[in-house]
CSV table of C-alpha atoms in Angstrom, one decimal:
chain,number,residue,atom,x,y,z
A,14,MET,CA,15.5,92.9,-16.2
A,15,LYS,CA,19.0,94.3,-16.9
A,16,ARG,CA,19.9,91.0,-18.6
A,17,PHE,CA,16.8,91.3,-20.7
A,18,PHE,CA,17.7,94.8,-21.9
A,19,LEU,CA,21.3,93.8,-22.5
A,20,ALA,CA,20.1,90.8,-24.6
A,21,LEU,CA,17.7,93.1,-26.5
A,22,ALA,CA,20.5,95.6,-27.2
A,23,LEU,CA,22.8,92.9,-28.4
A,24,LEU,CA,20.0,91.6,-30.7
A,25,CYS,CA,19.4,95.0,-32.1
A,26,GLN,CA,23.1,95.4,-32.8
A,27,PHE,CA,23.2,92.0,-34.5
A,28,LEU,CA,20.2,92.9,-36.7
A,29,ILE,CA,21.7,96.2,-37.6
A,30,PHE,CA,25.0,94.5,-38.5
A,31,GLN,CA,23.1,91.9,-40.6
A,32,SER,CA,21.2,94.6,-42.4
A,33,CYS,CA,24.4,96.6,-43.2
A,34,SER,CA,26.1,93.4,-44.3
A,35,GLU,CA,23.1,92.5,-46.5
A,36,ARG,CA,23.3,95.9,-48.2
A,37,GLN,CA,27.0,95.4,-48.9
A,38,THR,CA,27.7,93.9,-52.4
A,39,ASN,CA,28.9,90.4,-52.2
A,40,LEU,CA,31.3,89.3,-54.9
A,41,VAL,CA,32.2,85.7,-55.5
A,42,LEU,CA,35.1,84.9,-57.8
A,43,LEU,CA,34.2,81.4,-58.7
A,44,GLY,CA,37.0,79.5,-60.5
A,45,THR,CA,35.7,77.0,-63.0
A,46,VAL,CA,36.7,74.2,-65.4
A,47,HIS,CA,35.2,74.8,-68.8
A,48,GLN,CA,34.6,71.2,-69.8
A,49,PRO,CA,33.2,68.3,-67.7
A,50,VAL,CA,35.8,66.4,-65.7
A,51,GLU,CA,35.7,64.1,-62.8
A,52,ASN,CA,34.1,65.8,-59.8
A,53,PHE,CA,33.1,68.9,-61.7
A,54,ASN,CA,30.5,69.3,-64.4
A,55,SER,CA,27.6,71.5,-65.2
A,56,ASP,CA,25.5,70.0,-62.4
A,57,SER,CA,28.3,70.8,-59.9
A,58,LEU,CA,28.2,74.4,-61.0
A,59,TYR,CA,24.4,74.6,-61.0
A,60,ASN,CA,24.4,73.3,-57.4
A,61,ILE,CA,26.9,76.0,-56.5
A,62,LEU,CA,24.7,78.7,-58.1
A,63,LYS,CA,21.7,77.4,-56.2
A,64,LYS,CA,23.7,77.6,-52.9
A,65,ILE,CA,24.8,81.2,-53.5
A,66,GLN,CA,21.5,82.4,-55.1
A,67,PRO,CA,23.2,85.2,-57.1
A,68,ASP,CA,21.4,88.3,-58.3
A,69,LEU,CA,23.9,88.6,-61.1
A,70,ILE,CA,26.1,86.1,-62.9
A,71,LEU,CA,29.1,87.6,-64.8
A,72,PHE,CA,30.0,85.3,-67.7
A,73,GLU,CA,33.5,85.0,-69.2
A,74,VAL,CA,32.6,86.1,-72.7
A,75,ASP,CA,32.0,89.4,-74.4
A,76,SER,CA,28.7,91.1,-75.5
A,77,SER,CA,28.8,89.4,-78.9
A,78,PHE,CA,27.5,86.2,-77.3
A,79,PHE,CA,24.3,88.0,-76.0
A,80,THR,CA,21.2,89.5,-77.4
A,81,GLN,CA,20.3,93.0,-76.5
A,82,ASP,CA,18.2,91.8,-73.6
A,83,PHE,CA,21.1,89.7,-72.4
A,84,LYS,CA,20.0,86.2,-73.4
A,85,PHE,CA,22.5,83.9,-75.0
A,86,LYS,CA,22.5,83.9,-78.8
A,87,LYS,CA,23.4,80.2,-78.8
A,88,THR,CA,24.3,77.4,-76.5
A,89,TRP,CA,27.4,75.3,-76.3
A,90,LYS,CA,28.7,72.4,-74.3
A,91,SER,CA,30.6,74.2,-71.5
A,92,ASN,CA,29.9,73.7,-67.9
A,93,GLU,CA,29.3,77.4,-67.5
A,94,ASN,CA,26.9,77.8,-70.4
A,95,ILE,CA,24.8,74.7,-69.5
A,96,ALA,CA,24.6,75.5,-65.8
A,97,THR,CA,23.9,79.2,-66.3
A,98,ILE,CA,21.1,78.6,-68.8
A,99,LYS,CA,19.5,76.1,-66.5
A,100,TYR,CA,19.7,78.5,-63.6
A,101,MET,CA,18.2,81.3,-65.7
A,102,ASN,CA,15.3,79.0,-66.5
A,103,ASP,CA,14.7,78.1,-62.9
A,104,PHE,CA,15.4,81.4,-61.1
A,105,ASP,CA,15.2,85.2,-61.5
A,106,VAL,CA,18.8,86.3,-62.3
A,107,ASP,CA,20.6,88.8,-64.4
A,108,VAL,CA,23.5,87.6,-66.6
A,109,ARG,CA,26.1,90.0,-68.1
A,110,PRO,CA,29.4,89.5,-70.1
A,111,TYR,CA,32.6,90.9,-68.7
A,112,GLU,CA,35.3,89.7,-71.1
A,113,PHE,CA,37.8,91.7,-73.1
A,114,THR,CA,35.7,92.7,-76.2
A,115,GLY,CA,36.8,90.7,-79.3
A,116,ARG,CA,39.4,88.7,-77.4
A,117,ASN,CA,40.1,86.1,-80.0
A,118,GLU,CA,39.9,88.5,-82.9
A,119,HIS,CA,42.3,90.8,-81.1
A,120,ARG,CA,44.8,88.0,-80.5
A,121,ILE,CA,44.8,87.2,-84.2
A,122,LYS,CA,45.1,90.8,-85.2
A,123,ILE,CA,48.1,91.5,-83.0
A,124,GLY,CA,49.8,88.3,-84.1
A,125,SER,CA,49.9,86.6,-80.7
A,126,ARG,CA,47.8,83.7,-82.0
A,127,PRO,CA,48.7,81.2,-83.2
A,128,THR,CA,52.3,82.4,-82.9
A,129,ASP,CA,52.3,81.9,-79.1
A,130,ASN,CA,51.4,78.2,-79.5
A,131,LYS,CA,54.1,77.7,-82.3
A,132,ALA,CA,56.7,79.3,-80.0
A,133,SER,CA,55.6,77.1,-77.1
A,134,ASN,CA,55.9,74.0,-79.3
A,135,LEU,CA,59.3,75.0,-80.5
A,136,LEU,CA,60.6,75.5,-77.0
A,137,ASP,CA,59.2,72.1,-76.0
A,138,SER,CA,61.0,70.6,-78.9
A,139,LEU,CA,64.3,72.2,-77.9
A,140,TYR,CA,63.8,70.8,-74.3
A,141,LYS,CA,63.0,67.3,-75.5
A,142,ASN,CA,66.0,67.3,-77.8
A,143,ASN,CA,68.4,68.5,-75.0
A,144,LEU,CA,69.1,71.7,-76.8
A,145,LEU,CA,68.6,74.1,-73.9
A,146,ASN,CA,71.4,75.0,-71.5
A,147,SER,CA,71.3,73.6,-68.0
A,148,SER,CA,69.8,76.7,-66.5
A,149,ASP,CA,67.0,77.0,-69.1
A,150,ASN,CA,66.4,73.3,-69.0
A,151,LYS,CA,65.7,73.6,-65.2
A,152,ILE,CA,63.3,76.5,-65.8
A,153,TYR,CA,61.3,74.6,-68.4
A,154,LYS,CA,61.3,71.4,-66.2
A,155,ASP,CA,60.0,73.5,-63.3
A,156,PHE,CA,57.3,75.0,-65.5
A,157,LEU,CA,56.1,71.5,-66.5
A,158,LYS,CA,55.9,70.5,-62.9
A,159,VAL,CA,53.9,73.5,-61.7
A,160,ASN,CA,51.7,73.2,-64.8
A,161,ASP,CA,50.9,69.6,-64.0
A,162,SER,CA,50.3,70.5,-60.3
A,163,LEU,CA,47.9,73.2,-61.2
A,164,SER,CA,46.0,71.2,-63.8
A,165,SER,CA,45.6,68.3,-61.4
A,166,PHE,CA,43.3,70.4,-59.2
A,167,ALA,CA,40.7,70.4,-61.9
A,168,TYR,CA,39.8,66.8,-61.1
A,169,LEU,CA,39.4,67.3,-57.3
A,170,GLY,CA,36.2,69.4,-57.2
A,171,ALA,CA,35.4,73.1,-57.0
A,172,LYS,CA,36.9,73.7,-53.5
A,173,ALA,CA,40.2,72.4,-54.6
A,174,PHE,CA,40.6,75.1,-57.2
A,175,ASN,CA,38.9,77.9,-55.3
A,176,ASN,CA,41.4,78.6,-52.5
A,177,SER,CA,44.4,80.7,-51.8
A,178,LYS,CA,46.8,77.8,-52.1
A,179,THR,CA,45.7,77.0,-55.6
A,180,ASP,CA,45.6,80.7,-56.5
A,181,LYS,CA,49.3,81.0,-55.5
A,182,ILE,CA,50.2,78.0,-57.7
A,183,ALA,CA,48.3,79.6,-60.6
A,184,GLN,CA,50.2,82.8,-60.1
A,185,ILE,CA,53.5,80.9,-60.2
A,186,ARG,CA,52.5,78.9,-63.2
A,187,GLN,CA,51.4,82.0,-65.2
A,188,GLU,CA,54.6,83.9,-64.2
A,189,TYR,CA,56.6,81.0,-65.6
A,190,GLN,CA,54.6,80.9,-68.8
A,191,TYR,CA,54.6,84.6,-69.6
A,192,LYS,CA,57.8,85.9,-68.0
A,193,LYS,CA,60.4,83.1,-67.4
A,194,LEU,CA,59.7,81.2,-70.6
A,195,LEU,CA,59.8,84.5,-72.6
A,196,ASP,CA,63.2,85.2,-71.0
A,197,VAL,CA,64.4,81.7,-72.1
A,198,MET,CA,63.2,82.3,-75.7
A,199,ASP,CA,65.1,85.6,-75.7
A,200,GLU,CA,68.4,83.6,-75.4
A,201,TYR,CA,67.9,81.6,-78.5
A,202,PRO,CA,68.0,83.4,-81.9
A,203,ILE,CA,65.8,80.8,-83.5
A,204,PHE,CA,62.7,82.4,-81.9
A,205,ALA,CA,63.5,85.8,-83.3
A,206,ASN,CA,64.5,84.4,-86.7
A,207,THR,CA,61.5,82.1,-87.2
A,208,TYR,CA,58.4,83.8,-88.6
A,209,TYR,CA,54.7,83.2,-88.9
A,210,ILE,CA,52.9,84.7,-91.9
A,211,LYS,CA,49.6,86.3,-91.0
A,212,ASN,CA,46.5,86.3,-93.2
A,213,GLU,CA,47.3,89.9,-94.4
A,214,GLY,CA,50.7,88.8,-95.6
A,215,ASP,CA,52.5,90.4,-92.7
A,216,SER,CA,55.0,88.4,-90.7
A,217,ILE,CA,55.8,88.2,-87.0
A,218,SER,CA,58.5,86.4,-85.2
A,219,TYR,CA,57.8,83.7,-82.8
A,220,PHE,CA,59.5,85.7,-80.0
A,221,GLU,CA,57.4,88.8,-80.8
A,222,GLY,CA,54.2,86.8,-81.0
A,223,TYR,CA,54.8,85.2,-77.6
A,224,LYS,CA,55.8,88.6,-76.1
A,225,ARG,CA,52.5,90.0,-77.3
A,226,ALA,CA,50.6,87.1,-75.8
A,227,SER,CA,52.3,87.8,-72.5
A,228,GLU,CA,51.3,91.4,-72.6
A,229,PHE,CA,47.7,90.5,-73.6
A,230,TRP,CA,47.4,88.2,-70.5
A,231,ASP,CA,47.9,91.3,-68.3
A,232,LEU,CA,45.7,93.5,-70.5
A,233,ARG,CA,42.9,91.0,-70.5
A,234,ASN,CA,42.8,90.5,-66.8
A,235,ARG,CA,43.0,94.2,-66.1
A,236,THR,CA,40.1,94.7,-68.5
A,237,MET,CA,38.0,92.0,-66.9
A,238,ALA,CA,38.6,93.4,-63.4
A,239,LYS,CA,37.6,96.9,-64.6
A,240,ASN,CA,34.4,95.5,-66.0
A,241,ILE,CA,33.7,93.6,-62.8
A,242,LEU,CA,34.1,96.8,-60.8
A,243,HIS,CA,31.6,98.5,-63.1
A,244,PHE,CA,29.0,95.8,-62.2
A,245,THR,CA,29.7,96.1,-58.4
A,246,ASP,CA,28.6,99.7,-58.8
A,247,GLU,CA,25.6,99.0,-61.1
A,248,PHE,CA,24.4,96.1,-58.9
A,249,ARG,CA,25.1,97.6,-55.4
A,250,GLY,CA,23.9,95.6,-52.5
A,251,LYS,CA,23.5,92.4,-54.6
A,252,ARG,CA,25.1,89.1,-54.8
A,253,ILE,CA,27.4,88.8,-57.8
A,254,ILE,CA,29.1,85.6,-58.9
A,255,VAL,CA,32.0,85.9,-61.4
A,256,LEU,CA,32.5,82.7,-63.5
A,257,ASN,CA,36.2,82.5,-64.5
A,258,GLY,CA,38.6,79.8,-65.6
A,259,TYR,CA,40.5,79.1,-62.4
A,260,PHE,CA,43.8,80.2,-63.9
A,261,HIS,CA,42.4,83.7,-63.8
A,262,ARG,CA,41.2,83.7,-60.2
A,263,TYR,CA,44.4,84.8,-58.5
A,264,TYR,CA,44.9,87.8,-60.9
A,265,LEU,CA,41.3,89.0,-60.6
A,266,ASP,CA,41.5,88.7,-56.8
A,267,SER,CA,44.7,90.7,-56.7
A,268,LEU,CA,43.2,93.5,-58.6
A,269,LEU,CA,39.8,93.6,-57.0
A,270,ARG,CA,40.6,92.9,-53.3
A,271,PRO,CA,42.2,96.4,-52.8
A,272,GLU,CA,39.0,98.0,-54.2
A,273,GLN,CA,36.6,96.5,-51.6
A,274,GLU,CA,36.4,99.4,-49.1
A,275,LYS,CA,36.3,102.1,-51.7
A,276,ASN,CA,33.6,100.4,-53.8
A,277,ASN,CA,31.7,98.9,-50.9
A,278,PHE,CA,31.8,95.3,-51.8
A,279,ILE,CA,33.3,92.2,-50.1
A,280,ILE,CA,34.9,89.2,-51.8
A,281,LYS,CA,33.7,85.8,-50.5
A,282,ASP,CA,34.3,82.2,-51.5
A,283,TRP,CA,31.3,80.1,-52.7
A,284,TYR,CA,31.6,77.7,-49.7
A,285,GLU,CA,31.0,80.6,-47.2
A,286,TYR,CA,27.3,80.5,-48.1
């Protein structure tokens, strides 16, 4: 009899734990690859969505892509768009945007685009023509190595680019791109003395444009994390999946993980379901 009541008490505790756990908001930061590649396409993503059964999908665009009732204004051939629309047609789910509003327009306005790409191409040209000093040459070569390493995970399936090891490599890669390469550019006057003429007729140096792109990377991720936190409050006790290009995952995780207890949500990986 004692064993029976002990077993009953343990069962009750388990059920209470399960009930509390179910009420806690689950947040899945799902790194994605935007275009179909080997081992990951829209069907791969759709199957992950079916596995998780989210109540809310957060989509990496801003509100201009949606109607007032949060339907897509148009479709396009990205893994995320195809899979999400298919899931919306098959299951009851809410979809919301969480991107920095007017991301691309903002980049053009502040002059970071296309200046950042022009600065990158110039740096690559200096490297290929052996015009960097030995220290900067090593920095750029290391950047290329970590970039190739991170990009290679895209072809290995979703689990390969949704884990802490890949997150760390992404963090290193982005630190190279937006910090170390910027420091290299600062050493060569050609970046400060070469200008891009914007549509309004204003000019901006390659160095300044790249610097603004670096600053926007931080601003964009902080804004995305802030918007995600808003939805963890609005959709309390629900399962939320955040679709994000996997280069973002480490940054979003670093900003959101410390907020779990205060905002009563838990971050989980998709393969935990």
